[in-house]
N, CA, C and O atoms as a DFTB+ gen file, in Angstrom:
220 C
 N C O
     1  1     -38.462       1.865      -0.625
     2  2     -38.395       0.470      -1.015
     3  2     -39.472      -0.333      -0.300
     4  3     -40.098      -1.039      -1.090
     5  1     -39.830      -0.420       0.839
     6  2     -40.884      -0.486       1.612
     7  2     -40.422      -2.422       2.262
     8  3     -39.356      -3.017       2.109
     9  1     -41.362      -2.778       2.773
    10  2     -41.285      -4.181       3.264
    11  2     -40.751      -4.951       2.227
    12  3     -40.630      -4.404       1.131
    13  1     -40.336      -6.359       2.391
    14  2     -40.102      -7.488       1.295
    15  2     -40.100      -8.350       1.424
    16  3     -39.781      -9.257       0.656
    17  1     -40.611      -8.383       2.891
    18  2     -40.758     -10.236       3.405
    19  2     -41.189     -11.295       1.906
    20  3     -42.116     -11.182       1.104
    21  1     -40.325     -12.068       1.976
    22  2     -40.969     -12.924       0.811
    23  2     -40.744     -13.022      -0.479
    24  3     -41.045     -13.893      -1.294
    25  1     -39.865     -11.471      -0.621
    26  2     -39.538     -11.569      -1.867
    27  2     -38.535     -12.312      -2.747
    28  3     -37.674     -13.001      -2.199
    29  1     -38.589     -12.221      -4.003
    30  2     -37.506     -13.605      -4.416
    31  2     -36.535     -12.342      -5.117
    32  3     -36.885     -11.526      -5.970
    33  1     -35.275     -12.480      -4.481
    34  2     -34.112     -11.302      -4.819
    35  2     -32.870     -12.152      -6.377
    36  3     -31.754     -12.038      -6.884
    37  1     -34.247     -13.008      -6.476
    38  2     -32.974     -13.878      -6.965
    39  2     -32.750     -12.426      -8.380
    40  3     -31.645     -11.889      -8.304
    41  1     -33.580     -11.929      -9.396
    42  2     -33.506     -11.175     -10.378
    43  2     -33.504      -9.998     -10.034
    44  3     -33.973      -9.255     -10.897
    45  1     -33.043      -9.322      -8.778
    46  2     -32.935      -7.900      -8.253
    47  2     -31.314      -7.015      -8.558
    48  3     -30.300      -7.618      -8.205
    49  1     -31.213      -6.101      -8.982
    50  2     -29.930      -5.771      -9.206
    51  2     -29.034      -5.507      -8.052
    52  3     -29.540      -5.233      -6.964
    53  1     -27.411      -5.581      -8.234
    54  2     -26.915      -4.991      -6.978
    55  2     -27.431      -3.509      -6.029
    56  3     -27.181      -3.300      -4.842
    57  1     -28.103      -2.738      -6.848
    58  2     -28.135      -1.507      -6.664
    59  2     -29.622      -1.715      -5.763
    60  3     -29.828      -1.037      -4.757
    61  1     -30.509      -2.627      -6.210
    62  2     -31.497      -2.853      -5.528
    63  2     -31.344      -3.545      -3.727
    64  3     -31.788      -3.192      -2.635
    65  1     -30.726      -4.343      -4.078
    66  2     -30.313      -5.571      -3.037
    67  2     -29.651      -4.084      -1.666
    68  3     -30.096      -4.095      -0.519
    69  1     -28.606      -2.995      -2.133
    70  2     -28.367      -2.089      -1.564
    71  2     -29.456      -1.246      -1.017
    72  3     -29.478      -1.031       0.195
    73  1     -30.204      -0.837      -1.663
    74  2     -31.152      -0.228      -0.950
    75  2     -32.055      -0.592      -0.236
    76  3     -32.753       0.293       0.259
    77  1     -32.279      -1.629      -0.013
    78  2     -33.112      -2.479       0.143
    79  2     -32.617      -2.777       1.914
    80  3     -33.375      -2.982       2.862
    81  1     -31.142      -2.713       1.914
    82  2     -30.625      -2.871       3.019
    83  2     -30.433      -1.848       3.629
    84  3     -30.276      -2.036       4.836
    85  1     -30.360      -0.505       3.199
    86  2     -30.104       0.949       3.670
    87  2     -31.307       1.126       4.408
    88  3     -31.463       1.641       5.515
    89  1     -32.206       0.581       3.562
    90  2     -33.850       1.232       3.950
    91  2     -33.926       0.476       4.916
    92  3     -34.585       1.066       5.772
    93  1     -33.467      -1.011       5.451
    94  2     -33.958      -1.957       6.742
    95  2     -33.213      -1.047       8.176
    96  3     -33.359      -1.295       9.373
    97  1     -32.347       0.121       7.479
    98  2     -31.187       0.367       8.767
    99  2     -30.325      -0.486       8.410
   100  3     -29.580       0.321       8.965
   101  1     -29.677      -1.287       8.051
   102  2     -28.728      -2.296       8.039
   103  2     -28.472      -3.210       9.106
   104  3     -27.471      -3.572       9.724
   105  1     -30.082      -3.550       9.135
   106  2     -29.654      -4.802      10.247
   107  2     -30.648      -5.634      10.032
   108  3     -31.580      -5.503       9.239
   109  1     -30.378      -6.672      10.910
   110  2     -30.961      -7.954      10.500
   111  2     -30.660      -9.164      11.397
   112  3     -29.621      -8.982      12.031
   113  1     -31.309     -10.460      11.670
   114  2     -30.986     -11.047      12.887
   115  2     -29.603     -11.291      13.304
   116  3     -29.374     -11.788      14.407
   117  1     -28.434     -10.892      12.290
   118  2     -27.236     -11.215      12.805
   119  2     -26.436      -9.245      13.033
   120  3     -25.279      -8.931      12.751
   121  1     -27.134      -8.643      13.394
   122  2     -27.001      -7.265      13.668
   123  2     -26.337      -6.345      12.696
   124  3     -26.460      -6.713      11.527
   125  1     -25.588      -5.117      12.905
   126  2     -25.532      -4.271      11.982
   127  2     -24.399      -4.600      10.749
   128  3     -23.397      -5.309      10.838
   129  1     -24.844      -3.933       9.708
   130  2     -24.262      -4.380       8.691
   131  2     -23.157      -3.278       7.924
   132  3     -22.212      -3.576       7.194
   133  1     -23.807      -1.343       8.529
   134  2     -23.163      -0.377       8.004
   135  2     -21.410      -0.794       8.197
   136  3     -20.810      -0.937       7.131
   137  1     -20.837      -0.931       9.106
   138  2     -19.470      -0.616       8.671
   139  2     -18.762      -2.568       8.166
   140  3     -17.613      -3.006       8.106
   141  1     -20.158      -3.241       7.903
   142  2     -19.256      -4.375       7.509
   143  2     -18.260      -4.048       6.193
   144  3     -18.407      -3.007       5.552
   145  1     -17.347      -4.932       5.892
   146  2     -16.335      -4.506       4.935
   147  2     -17.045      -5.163       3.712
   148  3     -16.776      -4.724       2.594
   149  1     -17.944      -6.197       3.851
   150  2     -18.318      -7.341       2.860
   151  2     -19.142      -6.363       2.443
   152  3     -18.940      -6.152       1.247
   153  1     -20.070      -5.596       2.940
   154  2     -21.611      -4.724       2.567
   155  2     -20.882      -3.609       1.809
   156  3     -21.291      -3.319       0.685
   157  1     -19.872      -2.985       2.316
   158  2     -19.137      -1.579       1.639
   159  2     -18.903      -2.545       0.245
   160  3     -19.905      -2.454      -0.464
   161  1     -17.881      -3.429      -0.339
   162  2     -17.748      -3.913      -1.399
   163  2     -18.878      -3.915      -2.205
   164  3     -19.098      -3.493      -3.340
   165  1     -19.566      -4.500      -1.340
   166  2     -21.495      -4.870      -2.559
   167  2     -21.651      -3.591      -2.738
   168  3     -21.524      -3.299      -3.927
   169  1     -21.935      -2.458      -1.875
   170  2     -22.620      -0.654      -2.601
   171  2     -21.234      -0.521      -3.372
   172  3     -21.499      -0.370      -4.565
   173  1     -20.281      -0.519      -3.223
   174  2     -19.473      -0.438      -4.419
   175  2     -19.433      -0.752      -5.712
   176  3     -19.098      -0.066      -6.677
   177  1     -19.886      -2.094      -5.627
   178  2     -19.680      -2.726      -6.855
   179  2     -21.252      -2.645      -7.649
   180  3     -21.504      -3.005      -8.798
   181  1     -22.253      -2.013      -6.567
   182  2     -23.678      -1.978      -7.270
   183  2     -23.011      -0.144      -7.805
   184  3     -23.032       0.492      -8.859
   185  1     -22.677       0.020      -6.911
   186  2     -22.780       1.680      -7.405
   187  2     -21.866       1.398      -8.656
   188  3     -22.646       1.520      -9.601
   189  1     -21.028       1.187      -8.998
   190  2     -20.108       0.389     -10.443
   191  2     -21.389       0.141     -11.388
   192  3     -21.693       0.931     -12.282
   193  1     -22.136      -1.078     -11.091
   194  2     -23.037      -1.699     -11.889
   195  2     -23.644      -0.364     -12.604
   196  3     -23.620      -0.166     -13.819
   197  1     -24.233       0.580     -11.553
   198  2     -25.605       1.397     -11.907
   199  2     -24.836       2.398     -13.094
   200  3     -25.238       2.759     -14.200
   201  1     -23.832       2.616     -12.521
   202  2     -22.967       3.637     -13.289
   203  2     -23.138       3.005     -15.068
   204  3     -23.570       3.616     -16.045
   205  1     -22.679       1.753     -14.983
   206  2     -22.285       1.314     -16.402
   207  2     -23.760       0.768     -17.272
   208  3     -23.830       0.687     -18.499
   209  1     -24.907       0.422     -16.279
   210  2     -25.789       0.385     -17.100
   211  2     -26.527       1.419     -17.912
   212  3     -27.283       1.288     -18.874
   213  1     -26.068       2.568     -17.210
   214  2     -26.518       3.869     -17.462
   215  2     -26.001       4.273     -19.063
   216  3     -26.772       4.689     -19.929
   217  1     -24.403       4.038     -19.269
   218  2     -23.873       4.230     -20.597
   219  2     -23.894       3.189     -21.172
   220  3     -23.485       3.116     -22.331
């Protein structure tokens, strides 16, 4: 996924927005994000998304 300073996430899919955070490590100035409960919901619900755009 590489750097993204700057980028505008506004038209990025859930599935993107996820990787995007996997690839940073999951952190960020307010620290780690892997076992947040809020972040597990979002790869959930992107992994949902990816699934159904697929069929």
């Amino acid at each position: 996924m590489g750097k993204s300073y700057g980028k505008d996430w506004s038209g990025a899919t859930l599935q993107e927005i996820v990787e995007q955070l996997e690839w940073c490590g999951y952190e960020c100035e307010a620290g780690k994000l892997h076992m947040n409960v809020a972040f597990e919901e979002l790869k959930r619900r992107a992994e949902a998304e990816a699934h159904k755009e697929q069929d």
